[in-house]
mmCIF file with all atom_site columns, C-alpha atoms in Angstrom:
data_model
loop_
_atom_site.group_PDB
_atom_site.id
_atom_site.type_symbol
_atom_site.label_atom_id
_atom_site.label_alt_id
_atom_site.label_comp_id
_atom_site.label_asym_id
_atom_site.label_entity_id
_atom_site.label_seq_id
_atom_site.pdbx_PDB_ins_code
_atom_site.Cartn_x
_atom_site.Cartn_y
_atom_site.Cartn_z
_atom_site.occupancy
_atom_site.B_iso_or_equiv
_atom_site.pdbx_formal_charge
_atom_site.auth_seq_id
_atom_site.auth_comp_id
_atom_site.auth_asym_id
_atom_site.auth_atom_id
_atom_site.pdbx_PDB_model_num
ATOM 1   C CA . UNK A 1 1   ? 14.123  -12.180 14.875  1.00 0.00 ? 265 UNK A CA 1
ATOM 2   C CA . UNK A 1 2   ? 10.628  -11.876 15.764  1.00 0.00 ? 266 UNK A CA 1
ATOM 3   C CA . UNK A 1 3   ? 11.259  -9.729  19.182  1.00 0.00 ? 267 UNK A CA 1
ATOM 4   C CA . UNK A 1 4   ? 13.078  -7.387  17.020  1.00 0.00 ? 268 UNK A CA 1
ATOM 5   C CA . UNK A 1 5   ? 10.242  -7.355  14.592  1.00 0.00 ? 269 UNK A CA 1
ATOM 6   C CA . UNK A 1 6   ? 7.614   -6.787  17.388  1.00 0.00 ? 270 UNK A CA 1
ATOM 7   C CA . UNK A 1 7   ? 9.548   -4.069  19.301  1.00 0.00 ? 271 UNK A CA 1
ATOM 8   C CA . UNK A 1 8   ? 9.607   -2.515  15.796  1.00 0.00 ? 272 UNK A CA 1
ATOM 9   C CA . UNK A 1 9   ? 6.341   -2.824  15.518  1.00 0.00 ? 273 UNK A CA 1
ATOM 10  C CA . UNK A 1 10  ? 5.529   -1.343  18.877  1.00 0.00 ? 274 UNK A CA 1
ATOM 11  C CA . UNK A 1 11  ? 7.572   1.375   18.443  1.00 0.00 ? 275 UNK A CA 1
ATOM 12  C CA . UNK A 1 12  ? 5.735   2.454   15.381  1.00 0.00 ? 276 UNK A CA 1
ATOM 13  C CA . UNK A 1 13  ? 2.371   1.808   17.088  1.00 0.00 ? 277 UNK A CA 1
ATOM 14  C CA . UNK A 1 14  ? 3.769   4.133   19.949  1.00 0.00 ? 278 UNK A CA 1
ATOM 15  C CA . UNK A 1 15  ? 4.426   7.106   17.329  1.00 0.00 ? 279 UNK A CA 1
ATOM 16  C CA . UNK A 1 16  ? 1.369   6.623   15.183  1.00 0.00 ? 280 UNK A CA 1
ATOM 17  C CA . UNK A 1 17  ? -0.919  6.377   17.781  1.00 0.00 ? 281 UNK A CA 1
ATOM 18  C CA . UNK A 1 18  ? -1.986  2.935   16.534  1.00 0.00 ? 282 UNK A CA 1
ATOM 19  C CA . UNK A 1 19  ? -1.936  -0.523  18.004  1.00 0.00 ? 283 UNK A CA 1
ATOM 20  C CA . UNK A 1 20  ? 0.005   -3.990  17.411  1.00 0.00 ? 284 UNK A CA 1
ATOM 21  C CA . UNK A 1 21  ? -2.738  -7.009  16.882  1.00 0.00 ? 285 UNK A CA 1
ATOM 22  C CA . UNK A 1 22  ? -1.541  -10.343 18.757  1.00 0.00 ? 286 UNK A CA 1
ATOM 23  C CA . UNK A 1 23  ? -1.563  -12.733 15.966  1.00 0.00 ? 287 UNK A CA 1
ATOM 24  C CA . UNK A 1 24  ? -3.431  -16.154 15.994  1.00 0.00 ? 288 UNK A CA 1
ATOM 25  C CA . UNK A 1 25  ? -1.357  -19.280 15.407  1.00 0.00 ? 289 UNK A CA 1
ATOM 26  C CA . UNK A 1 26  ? 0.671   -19.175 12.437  1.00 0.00 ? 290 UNK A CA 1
ATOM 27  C CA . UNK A 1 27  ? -0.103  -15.433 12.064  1.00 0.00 ? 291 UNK A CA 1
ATOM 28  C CA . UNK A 1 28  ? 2.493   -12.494 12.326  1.00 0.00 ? 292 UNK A CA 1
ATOM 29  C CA . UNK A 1 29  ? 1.517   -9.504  14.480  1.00 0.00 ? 293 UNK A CA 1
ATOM 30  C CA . UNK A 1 30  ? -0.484  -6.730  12.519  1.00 0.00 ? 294 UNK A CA 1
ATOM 31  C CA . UNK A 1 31  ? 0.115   -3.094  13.060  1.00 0.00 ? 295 UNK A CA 1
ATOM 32  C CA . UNK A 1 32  ? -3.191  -1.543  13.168  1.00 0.00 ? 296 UNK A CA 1
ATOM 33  C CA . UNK A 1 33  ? -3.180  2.108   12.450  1.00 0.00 ? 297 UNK A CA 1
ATOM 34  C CA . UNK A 1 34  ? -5.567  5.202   11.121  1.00 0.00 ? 298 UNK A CA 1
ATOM 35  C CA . UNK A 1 35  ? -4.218  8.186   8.669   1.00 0.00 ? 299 UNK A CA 1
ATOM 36  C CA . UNK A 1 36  ? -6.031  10.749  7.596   1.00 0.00 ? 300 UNK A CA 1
ATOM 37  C CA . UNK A 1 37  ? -9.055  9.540   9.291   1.00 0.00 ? 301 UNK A CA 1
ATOM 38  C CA . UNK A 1 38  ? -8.380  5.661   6.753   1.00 0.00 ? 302 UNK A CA 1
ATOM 39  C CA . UNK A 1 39  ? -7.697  2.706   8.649   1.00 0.00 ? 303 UNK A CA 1
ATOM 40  C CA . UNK A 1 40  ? -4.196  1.359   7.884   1.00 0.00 ? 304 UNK A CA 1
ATOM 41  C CA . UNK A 1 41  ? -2.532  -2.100  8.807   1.00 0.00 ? 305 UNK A CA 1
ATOM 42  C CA . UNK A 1 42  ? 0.890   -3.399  8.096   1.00 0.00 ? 306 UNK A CA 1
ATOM 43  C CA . UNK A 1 43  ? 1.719   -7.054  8.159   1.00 0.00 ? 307 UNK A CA 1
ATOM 44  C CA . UNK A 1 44  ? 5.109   -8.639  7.268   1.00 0.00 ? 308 UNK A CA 1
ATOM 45  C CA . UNK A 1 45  ? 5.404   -12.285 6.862   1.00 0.00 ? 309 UNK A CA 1
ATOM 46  C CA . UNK A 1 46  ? 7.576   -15.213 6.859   1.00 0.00 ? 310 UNK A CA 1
ATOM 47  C CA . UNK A 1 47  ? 7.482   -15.059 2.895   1.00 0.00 ? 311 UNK A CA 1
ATOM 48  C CA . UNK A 1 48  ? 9.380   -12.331 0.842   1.00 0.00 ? 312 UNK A CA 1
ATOM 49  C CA . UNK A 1 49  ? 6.451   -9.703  0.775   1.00 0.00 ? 313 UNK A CA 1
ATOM 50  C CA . UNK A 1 50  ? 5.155   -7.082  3.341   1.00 0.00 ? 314 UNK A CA 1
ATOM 51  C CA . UNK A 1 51  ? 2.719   -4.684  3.151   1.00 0.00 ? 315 UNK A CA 1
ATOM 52  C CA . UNK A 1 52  ? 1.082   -1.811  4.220   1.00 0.00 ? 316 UNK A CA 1
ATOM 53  C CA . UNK A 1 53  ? -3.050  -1.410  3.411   1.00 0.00 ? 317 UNK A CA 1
ATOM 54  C CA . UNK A 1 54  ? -5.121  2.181   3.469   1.00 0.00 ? 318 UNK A CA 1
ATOM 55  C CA . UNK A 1 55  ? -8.372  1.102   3.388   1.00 0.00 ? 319 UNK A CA 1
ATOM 56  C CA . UNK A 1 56  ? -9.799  3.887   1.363   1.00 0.00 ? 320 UNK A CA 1
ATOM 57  C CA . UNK A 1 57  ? -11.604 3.056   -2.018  1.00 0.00 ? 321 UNK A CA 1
ATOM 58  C CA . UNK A 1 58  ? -9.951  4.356   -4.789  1.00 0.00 ? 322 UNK A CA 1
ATOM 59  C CA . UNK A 1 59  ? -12.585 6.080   -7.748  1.00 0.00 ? 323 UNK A CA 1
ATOM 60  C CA . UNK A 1 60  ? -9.770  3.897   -10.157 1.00 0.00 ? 324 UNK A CA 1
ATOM 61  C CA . UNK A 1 61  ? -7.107  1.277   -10.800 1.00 0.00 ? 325 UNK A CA 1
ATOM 62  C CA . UNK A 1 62  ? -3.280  1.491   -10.315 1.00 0.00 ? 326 UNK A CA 1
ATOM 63  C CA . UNK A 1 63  ? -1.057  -1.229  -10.607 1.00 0.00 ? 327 UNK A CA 1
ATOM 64  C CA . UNK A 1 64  ? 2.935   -0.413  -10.325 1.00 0.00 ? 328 UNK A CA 1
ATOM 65  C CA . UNK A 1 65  ? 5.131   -3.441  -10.339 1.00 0.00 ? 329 UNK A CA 1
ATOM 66  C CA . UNK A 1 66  ? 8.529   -4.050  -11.312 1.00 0.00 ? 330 UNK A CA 1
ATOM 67  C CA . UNK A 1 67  ? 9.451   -4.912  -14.706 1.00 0.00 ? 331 UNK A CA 1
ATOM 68  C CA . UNK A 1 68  ? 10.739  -8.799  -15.264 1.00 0.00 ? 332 UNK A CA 1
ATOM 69  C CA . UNK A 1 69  ? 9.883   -11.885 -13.689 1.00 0.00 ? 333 UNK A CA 1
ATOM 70  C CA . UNK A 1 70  ? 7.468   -10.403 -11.169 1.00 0.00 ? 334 UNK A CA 1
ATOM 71  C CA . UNK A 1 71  ? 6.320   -8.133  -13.788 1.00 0.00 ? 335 UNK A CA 1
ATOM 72  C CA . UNK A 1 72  ? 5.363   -11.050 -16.179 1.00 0.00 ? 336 UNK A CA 1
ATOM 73  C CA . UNK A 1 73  ? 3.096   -12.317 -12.674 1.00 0.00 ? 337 UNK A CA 1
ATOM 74  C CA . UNK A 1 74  ? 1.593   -9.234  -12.632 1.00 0.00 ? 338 UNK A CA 1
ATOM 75  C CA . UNK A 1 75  ? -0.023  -9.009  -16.497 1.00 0.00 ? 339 UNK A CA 1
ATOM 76  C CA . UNK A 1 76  ? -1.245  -12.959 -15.704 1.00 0.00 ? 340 UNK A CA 1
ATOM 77  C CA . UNK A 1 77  ? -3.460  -11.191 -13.063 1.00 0.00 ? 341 UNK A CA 1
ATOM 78  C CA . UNK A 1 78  ? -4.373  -7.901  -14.955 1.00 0.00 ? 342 UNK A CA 1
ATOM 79  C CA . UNK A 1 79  ? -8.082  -7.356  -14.936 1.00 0.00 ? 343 UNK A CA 1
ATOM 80  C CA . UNK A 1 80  ? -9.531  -6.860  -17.939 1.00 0.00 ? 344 UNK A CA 1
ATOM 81  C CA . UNK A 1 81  ? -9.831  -3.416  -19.223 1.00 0.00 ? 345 UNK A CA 1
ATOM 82  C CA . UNK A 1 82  ? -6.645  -2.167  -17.455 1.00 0.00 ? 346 UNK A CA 1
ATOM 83  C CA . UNK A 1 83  ? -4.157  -0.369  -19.695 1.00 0.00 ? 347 UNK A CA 1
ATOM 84  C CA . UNK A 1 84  ? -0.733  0.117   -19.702 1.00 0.00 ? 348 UNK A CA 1
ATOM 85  C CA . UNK A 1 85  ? 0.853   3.241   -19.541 1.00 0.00 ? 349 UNK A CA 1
ATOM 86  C CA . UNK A 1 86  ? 4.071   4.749   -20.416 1.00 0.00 ? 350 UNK A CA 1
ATOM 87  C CA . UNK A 1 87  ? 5.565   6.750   -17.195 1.00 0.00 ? 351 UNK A CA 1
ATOM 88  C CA . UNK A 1 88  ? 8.909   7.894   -17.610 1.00 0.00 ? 352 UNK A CA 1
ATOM 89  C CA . UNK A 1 89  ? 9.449   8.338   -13.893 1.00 0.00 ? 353 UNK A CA 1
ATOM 90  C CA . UNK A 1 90  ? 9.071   5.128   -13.486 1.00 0.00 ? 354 UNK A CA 1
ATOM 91  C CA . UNK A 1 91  ? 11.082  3.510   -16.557 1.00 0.00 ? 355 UNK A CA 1
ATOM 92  C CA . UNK A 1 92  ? 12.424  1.063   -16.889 1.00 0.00 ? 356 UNK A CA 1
ATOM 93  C CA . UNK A 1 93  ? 12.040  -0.502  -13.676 1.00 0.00 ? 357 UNK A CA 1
ATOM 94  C CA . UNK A 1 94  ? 8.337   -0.918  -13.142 1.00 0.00 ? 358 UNK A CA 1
ATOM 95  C CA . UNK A 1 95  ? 5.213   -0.647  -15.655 1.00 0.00 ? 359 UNK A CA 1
ATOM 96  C CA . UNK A 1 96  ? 1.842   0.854   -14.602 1.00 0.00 ? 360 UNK A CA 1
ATOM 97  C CA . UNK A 1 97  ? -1.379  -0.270  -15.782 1.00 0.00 ? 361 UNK A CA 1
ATOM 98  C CA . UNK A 1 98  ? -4.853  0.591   -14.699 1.00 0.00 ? 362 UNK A CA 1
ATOM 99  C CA . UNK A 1 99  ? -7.599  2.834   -15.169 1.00 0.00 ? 363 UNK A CA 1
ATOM 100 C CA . UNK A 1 100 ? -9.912  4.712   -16.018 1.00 0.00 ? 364 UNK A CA 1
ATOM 101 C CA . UNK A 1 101 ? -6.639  6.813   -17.732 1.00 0.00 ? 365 UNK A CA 1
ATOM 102 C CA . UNK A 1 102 ? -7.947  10.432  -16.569 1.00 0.00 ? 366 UNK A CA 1
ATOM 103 C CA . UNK A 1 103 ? -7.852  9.220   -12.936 1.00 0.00 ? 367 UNK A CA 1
ATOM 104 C CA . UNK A 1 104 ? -4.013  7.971   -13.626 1.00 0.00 ? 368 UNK A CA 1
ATOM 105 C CA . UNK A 1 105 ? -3.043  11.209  -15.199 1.00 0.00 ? 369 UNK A CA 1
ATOM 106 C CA . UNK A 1 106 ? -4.581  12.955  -12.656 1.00 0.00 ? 370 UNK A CA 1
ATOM 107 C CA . UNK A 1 107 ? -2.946  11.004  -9.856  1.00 0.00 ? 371 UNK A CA 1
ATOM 108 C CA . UNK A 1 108 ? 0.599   9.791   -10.997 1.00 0.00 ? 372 UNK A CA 1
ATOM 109 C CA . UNK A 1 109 ? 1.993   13.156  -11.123 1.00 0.00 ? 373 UNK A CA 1
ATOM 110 C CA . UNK A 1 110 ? 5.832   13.771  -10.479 1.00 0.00 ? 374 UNK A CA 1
ATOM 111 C CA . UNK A 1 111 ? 4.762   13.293  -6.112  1.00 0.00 ? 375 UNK A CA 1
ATOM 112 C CA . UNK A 1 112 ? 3.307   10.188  -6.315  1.00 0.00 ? 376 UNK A CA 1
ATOM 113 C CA . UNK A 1 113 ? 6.398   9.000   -8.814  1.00 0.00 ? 377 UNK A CA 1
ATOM 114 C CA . UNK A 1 114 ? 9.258   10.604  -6.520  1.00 0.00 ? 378 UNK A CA 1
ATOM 115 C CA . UNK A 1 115 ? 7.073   8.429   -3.339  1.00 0.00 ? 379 UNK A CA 1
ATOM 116 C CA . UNK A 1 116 ? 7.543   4.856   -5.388  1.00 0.00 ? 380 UNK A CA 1
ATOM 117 C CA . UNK A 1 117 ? 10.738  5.335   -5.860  1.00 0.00 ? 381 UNK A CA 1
ATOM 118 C CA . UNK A 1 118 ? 11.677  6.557   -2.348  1.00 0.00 ? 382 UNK A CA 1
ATOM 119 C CA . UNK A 1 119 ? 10.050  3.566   -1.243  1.00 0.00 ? 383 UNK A CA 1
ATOM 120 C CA . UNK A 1 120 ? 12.714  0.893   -3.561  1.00 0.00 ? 384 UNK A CA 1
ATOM 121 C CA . UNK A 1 121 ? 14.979  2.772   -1.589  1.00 0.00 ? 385 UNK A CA 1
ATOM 122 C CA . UNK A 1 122 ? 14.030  2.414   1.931   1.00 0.00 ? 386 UNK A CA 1
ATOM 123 C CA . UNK A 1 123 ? 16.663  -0.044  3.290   1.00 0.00 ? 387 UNK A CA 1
ATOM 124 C CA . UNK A 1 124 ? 18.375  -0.463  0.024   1.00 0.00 ? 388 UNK A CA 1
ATOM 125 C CA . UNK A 1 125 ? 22.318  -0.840  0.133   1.00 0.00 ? 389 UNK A CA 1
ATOM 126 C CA . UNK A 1 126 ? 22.900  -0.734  -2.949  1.00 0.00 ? 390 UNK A CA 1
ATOM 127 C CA . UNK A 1 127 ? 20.215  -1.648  -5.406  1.00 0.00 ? 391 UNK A CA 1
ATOM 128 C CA . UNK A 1 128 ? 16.763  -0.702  -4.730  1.00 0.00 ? 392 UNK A CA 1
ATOM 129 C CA . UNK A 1 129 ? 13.994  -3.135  -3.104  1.00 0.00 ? 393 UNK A CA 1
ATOM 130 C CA . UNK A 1 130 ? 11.332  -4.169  -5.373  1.00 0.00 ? 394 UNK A CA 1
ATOM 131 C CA . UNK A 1 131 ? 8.055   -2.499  -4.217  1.00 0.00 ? 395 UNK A CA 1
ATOM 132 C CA . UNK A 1 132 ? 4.692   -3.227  -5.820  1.00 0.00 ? 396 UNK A CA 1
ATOM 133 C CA . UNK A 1 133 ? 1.558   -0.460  -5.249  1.00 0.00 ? 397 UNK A CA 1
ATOM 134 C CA . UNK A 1 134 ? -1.639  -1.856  -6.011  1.00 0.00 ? 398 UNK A CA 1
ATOM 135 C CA . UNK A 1 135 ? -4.350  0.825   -5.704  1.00 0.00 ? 399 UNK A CA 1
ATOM 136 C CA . UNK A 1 136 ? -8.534  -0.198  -6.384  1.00 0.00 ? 400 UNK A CA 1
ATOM 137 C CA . UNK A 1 137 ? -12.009 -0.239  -4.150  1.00 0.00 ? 401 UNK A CA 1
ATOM 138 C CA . UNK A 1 138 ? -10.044 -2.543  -1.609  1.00 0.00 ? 402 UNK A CA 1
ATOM 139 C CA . UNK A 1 139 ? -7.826  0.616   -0.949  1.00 0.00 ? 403 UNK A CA 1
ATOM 140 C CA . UNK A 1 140 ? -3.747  1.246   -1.458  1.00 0.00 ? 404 UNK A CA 1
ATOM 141 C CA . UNK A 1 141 ? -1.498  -1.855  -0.528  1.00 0.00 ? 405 UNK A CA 1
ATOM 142 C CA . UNK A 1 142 ? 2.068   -1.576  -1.199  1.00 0.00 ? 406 UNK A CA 1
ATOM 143 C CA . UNK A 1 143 ? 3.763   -4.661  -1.039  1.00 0.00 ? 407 UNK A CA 1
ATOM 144 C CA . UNK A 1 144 ? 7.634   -4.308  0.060   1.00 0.00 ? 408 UNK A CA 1
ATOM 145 C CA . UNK A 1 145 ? 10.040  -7.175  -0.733  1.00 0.00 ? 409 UNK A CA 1
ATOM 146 C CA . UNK A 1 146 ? 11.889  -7.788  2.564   1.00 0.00 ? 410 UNK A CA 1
ATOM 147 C CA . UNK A 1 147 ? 10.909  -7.476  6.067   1.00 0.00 ? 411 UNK A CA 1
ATOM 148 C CA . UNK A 1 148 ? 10.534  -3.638  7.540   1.00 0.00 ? 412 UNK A CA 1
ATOM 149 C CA . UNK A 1 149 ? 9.520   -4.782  10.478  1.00 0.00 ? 413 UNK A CA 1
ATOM 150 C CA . UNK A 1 150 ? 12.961  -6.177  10.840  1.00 0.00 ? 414 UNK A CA 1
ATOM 151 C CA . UNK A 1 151 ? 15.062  -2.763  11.439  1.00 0.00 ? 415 UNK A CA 1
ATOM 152 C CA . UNK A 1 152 ? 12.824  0.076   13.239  1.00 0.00 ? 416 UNK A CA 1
ATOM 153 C CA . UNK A 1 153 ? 14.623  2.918   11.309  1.00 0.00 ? 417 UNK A CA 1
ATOM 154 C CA . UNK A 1 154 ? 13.452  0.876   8.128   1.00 0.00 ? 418 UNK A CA 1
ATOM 155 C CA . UNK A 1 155 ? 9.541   -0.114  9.127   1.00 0.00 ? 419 UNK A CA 1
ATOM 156 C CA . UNK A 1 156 ? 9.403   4.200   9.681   1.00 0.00 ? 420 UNK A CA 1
ATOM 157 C CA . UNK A 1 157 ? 10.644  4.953   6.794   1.00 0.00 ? 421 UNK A CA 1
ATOM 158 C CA . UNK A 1 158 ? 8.496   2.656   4.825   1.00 0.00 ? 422 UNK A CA 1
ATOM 159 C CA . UNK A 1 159 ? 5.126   3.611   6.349   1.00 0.00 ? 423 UNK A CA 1
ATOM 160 C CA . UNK A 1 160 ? 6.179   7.222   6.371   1.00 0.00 ? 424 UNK A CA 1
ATOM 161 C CA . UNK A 1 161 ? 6.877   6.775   2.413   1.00 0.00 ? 425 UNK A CA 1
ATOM 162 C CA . UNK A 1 162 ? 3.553   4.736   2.037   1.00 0.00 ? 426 UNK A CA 1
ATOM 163 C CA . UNK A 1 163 ? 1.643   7.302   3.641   1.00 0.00 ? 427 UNK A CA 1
ATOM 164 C CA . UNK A 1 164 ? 3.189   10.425  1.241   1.00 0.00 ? 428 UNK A CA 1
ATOM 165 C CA . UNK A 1 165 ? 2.080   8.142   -1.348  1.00 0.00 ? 429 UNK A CA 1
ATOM 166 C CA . UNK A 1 166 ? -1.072  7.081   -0.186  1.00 0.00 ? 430 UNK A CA 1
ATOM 167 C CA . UNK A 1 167 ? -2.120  11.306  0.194   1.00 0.00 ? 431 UNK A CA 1
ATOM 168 C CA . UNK A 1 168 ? -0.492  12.161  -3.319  1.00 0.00 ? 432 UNK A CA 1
ATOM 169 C CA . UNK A 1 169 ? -3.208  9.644   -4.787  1.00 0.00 ? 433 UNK A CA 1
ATOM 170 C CA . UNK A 1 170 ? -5.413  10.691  -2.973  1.00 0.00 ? 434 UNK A CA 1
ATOM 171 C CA . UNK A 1 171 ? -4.803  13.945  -3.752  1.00 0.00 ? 435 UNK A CA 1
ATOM 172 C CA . UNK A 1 172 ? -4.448  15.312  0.111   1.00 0.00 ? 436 UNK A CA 1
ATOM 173 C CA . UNK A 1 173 ? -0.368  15.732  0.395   1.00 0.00 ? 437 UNK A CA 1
#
């Protein structure tokens, strides 16, 4: 329910030293937080997808998305000049494309690997959530299929997973 979802949120503001936004009409509450001196804000909506935004520019491209269906969405939008790349980590469940491809080797190391997959696995029962991790000069948003906000162990877990990942790219874990 949504006063589950905002004491959640207001928790999390409470131990991150951040702030819950009042939404405008039609608008969910945004948590508005800073890491590592880099604005962050979370938003979860009525839709499948939440996320989580660092607002740091990125000197490259990531993309991490799960393989399939959502996968297939995710080449449509591919800019041009993104490869793919093979990261056994992460096989078979998501594929990585991006570039330039020193920056990915540089980043994706086993850290930043072990963080996307802790991140399927926050909340997860039994099989793990699909995440997506989209990395460029708009900063790091990871994308979270579900509703953190929902369960307060679960929204601190996620943004405590999405901040490990958010220093191993940027190389400051």
């Amino acid at each position: 329910s949504s006063v589950v979802c905002r004491r959640s949120l207001q928790e999390a503001a409470r131990s991150l030293g951040g702030r819950v936004m009042q939404a405008e009409f039609g608008e969910r509450p945004r948590l508005d937080f800073v890491s590592d001196e880099i604005p962050v804000e979370f938003v979860y909506s009525p839709g499948p997808w939440a996320r989580v935004r660092f607002c740091w520019a990125a000197p490259g491209r990531l993309r991490i998305h799960p393989r399939g269906v959502l996968g297939a969405m995710g080449r449509m939008f591919r800019p041009q000049g993104d490869a793919r790349y093979a990261v056994p980590e992460l096989e078979p469940r998501y594929e990585v494309e991006g570039g330039p491809e020193r920056w990915i080797a540089e980043v994706l190391d086993e850290e930043a690997c072990a963080r996307v997959l802790a991140l399927a696995a926050v909340g997860a029962s039994d099989a793990p959530i699909p995440v997506r991790v989209d990395v460029g000069a708009a900063g790091l948003t990871v994308f979270y299929k579900g509703n953190p906000a929902a369960d307060a162990a679960v929204l601190h877990a996620f943004l405590s997973e999405a901040t490990g990942l958010f220093r191993a790219l940027r190389g400051t874990s």
